[in-house]
Coordinates of N, CA and C and ligand atoms in Angstrom, one line a residue:
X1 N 68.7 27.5 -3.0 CA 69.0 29.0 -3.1 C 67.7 29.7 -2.6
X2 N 68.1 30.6 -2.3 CA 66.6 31.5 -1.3 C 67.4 33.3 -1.8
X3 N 65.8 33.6 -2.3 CA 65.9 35.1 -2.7 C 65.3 36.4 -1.9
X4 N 65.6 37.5 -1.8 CA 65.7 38.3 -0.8 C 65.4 39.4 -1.3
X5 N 64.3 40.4 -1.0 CA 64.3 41.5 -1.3 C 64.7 42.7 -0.4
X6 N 65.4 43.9 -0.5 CA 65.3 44.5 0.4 C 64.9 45.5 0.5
X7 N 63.8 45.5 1.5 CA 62.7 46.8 1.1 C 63.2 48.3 1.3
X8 N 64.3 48.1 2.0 CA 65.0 49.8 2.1 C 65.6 50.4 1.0
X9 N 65.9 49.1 0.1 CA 66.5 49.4 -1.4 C 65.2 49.4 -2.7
X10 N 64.5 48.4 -2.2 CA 63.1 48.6 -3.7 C 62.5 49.9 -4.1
X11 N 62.4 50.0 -4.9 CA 61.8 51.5 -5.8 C 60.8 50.9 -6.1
X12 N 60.2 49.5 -6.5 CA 58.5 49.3 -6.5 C 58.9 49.5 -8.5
X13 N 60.1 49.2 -9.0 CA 60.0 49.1 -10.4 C 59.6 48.3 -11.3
X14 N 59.4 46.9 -10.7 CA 58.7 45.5 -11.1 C 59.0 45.0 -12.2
X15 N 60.5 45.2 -12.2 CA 61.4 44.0 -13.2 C 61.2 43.0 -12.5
X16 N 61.4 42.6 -11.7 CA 61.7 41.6 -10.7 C 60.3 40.5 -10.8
X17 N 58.9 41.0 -10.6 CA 57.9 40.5 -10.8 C 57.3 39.9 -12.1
X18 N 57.9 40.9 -13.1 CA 57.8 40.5 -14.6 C 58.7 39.3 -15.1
X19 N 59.9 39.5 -14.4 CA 61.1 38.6 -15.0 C 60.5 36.9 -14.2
X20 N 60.4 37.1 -13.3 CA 60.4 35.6 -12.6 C 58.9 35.8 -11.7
X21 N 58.0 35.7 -11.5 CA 56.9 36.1 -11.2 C 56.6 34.8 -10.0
X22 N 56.9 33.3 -10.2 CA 57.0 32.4 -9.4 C 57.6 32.9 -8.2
X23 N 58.7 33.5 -8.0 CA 59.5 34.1 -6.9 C 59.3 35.4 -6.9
X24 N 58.9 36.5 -7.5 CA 58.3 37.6 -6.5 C 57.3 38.1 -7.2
X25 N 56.6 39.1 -6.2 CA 55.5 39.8 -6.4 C 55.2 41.0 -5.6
X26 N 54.6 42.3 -6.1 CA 54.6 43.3 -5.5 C 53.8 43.1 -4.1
X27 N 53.9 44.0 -3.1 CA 52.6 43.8 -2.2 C 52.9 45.7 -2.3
X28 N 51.8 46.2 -2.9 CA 52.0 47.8 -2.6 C 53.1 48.0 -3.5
X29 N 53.5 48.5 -3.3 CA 55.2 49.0 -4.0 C 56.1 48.6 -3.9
X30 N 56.1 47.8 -3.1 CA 57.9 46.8 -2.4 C 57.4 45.7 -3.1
X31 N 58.3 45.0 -4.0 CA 58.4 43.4 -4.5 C 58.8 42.7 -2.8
X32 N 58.2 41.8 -3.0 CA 58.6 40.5 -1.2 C 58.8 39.1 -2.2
X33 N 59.7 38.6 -2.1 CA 60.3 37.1 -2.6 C 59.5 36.0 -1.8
X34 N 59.2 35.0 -2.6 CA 58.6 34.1 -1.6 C 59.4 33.2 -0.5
X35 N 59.1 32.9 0.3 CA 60.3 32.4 1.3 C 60.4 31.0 1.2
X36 N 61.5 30.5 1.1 CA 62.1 29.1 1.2 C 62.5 29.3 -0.1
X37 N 63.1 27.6 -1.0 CA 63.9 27.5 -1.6 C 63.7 27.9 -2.9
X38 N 64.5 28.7 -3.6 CA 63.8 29.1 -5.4 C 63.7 27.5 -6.0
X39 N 62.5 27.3 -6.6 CA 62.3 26.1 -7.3 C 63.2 26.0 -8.3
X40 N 63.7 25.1 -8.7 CA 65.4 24.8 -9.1 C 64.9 25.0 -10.4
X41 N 63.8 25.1 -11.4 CA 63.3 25.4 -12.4 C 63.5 27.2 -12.6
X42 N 63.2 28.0 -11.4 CA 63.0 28.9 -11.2 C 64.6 29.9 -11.4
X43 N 65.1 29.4 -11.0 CA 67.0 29.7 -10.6 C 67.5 30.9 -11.5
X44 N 67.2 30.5 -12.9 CA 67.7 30.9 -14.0 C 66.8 32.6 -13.9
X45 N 66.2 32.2 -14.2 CA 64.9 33.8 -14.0 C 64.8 34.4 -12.6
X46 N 65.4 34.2 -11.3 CA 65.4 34.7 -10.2 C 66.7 35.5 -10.6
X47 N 68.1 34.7 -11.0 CA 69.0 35.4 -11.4 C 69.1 37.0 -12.1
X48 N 68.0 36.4 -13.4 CA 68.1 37.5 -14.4 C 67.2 38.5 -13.9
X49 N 66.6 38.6 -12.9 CA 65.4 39.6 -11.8 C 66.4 40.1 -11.0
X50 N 67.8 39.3 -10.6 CA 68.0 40.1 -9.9 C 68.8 41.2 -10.2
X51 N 69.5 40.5 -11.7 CA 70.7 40.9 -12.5 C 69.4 42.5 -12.6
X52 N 68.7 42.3 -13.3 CA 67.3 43.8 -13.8 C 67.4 44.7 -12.9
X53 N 67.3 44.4 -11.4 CA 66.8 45.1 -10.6 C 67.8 46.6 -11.0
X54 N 67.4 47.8 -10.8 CA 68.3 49.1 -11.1 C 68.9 49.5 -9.8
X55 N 68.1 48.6 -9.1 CA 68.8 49.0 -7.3 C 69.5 48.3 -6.7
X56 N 69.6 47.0 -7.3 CA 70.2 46.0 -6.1 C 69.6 45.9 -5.4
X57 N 68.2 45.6 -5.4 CA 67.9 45.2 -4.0 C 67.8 43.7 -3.8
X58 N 67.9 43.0 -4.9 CA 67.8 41.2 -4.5 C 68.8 40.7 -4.2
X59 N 68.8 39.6 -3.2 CA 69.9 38.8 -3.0 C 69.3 37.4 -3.2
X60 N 70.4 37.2 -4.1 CA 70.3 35.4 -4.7 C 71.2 34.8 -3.0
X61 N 71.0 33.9 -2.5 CA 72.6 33.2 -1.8 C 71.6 32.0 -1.9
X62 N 73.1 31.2 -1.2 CA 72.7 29.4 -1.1 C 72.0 29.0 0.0
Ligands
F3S1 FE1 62.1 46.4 -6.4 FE2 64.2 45.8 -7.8 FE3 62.0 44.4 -8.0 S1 63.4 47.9 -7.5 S2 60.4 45.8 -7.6 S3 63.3 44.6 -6.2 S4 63.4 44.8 -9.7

């Protein structure tokens, strides 16, 4: 699974960073996901970052 931020949608609110921090991190005000596969330890908490987000901006997919 690979996670996705989208920066037309991020508000720079930093659930996302707090919640799973292994898979994203601010740069400036936009959260950026790391690229390639969410570490299978990671899964659970990229989820619940993305479920937080107030914008939708994450995409979980396979
Ligand atoms: Fe942005 Fe949503 Fe994260 S607003 S900082 S992608 S929780």
């Amino acid at each position: 699974m690979n996670a996705y931020v989208d920066p037309d949608l991020c508000i720079g609110c930093t659930q996302c960073a707090g919640l799973c921090p292994a898979v994203f991190h601010m740069e400036g005000v936009l959260a950026v996901a790391e690229p390639g596969p969410i570490p299978p330890e990671e899964v659970p908490q990229a989820v619940d970052a993305a479920n937080a987000c107030p914008v939708s901006a994450i995409r979980i997919e396979e």
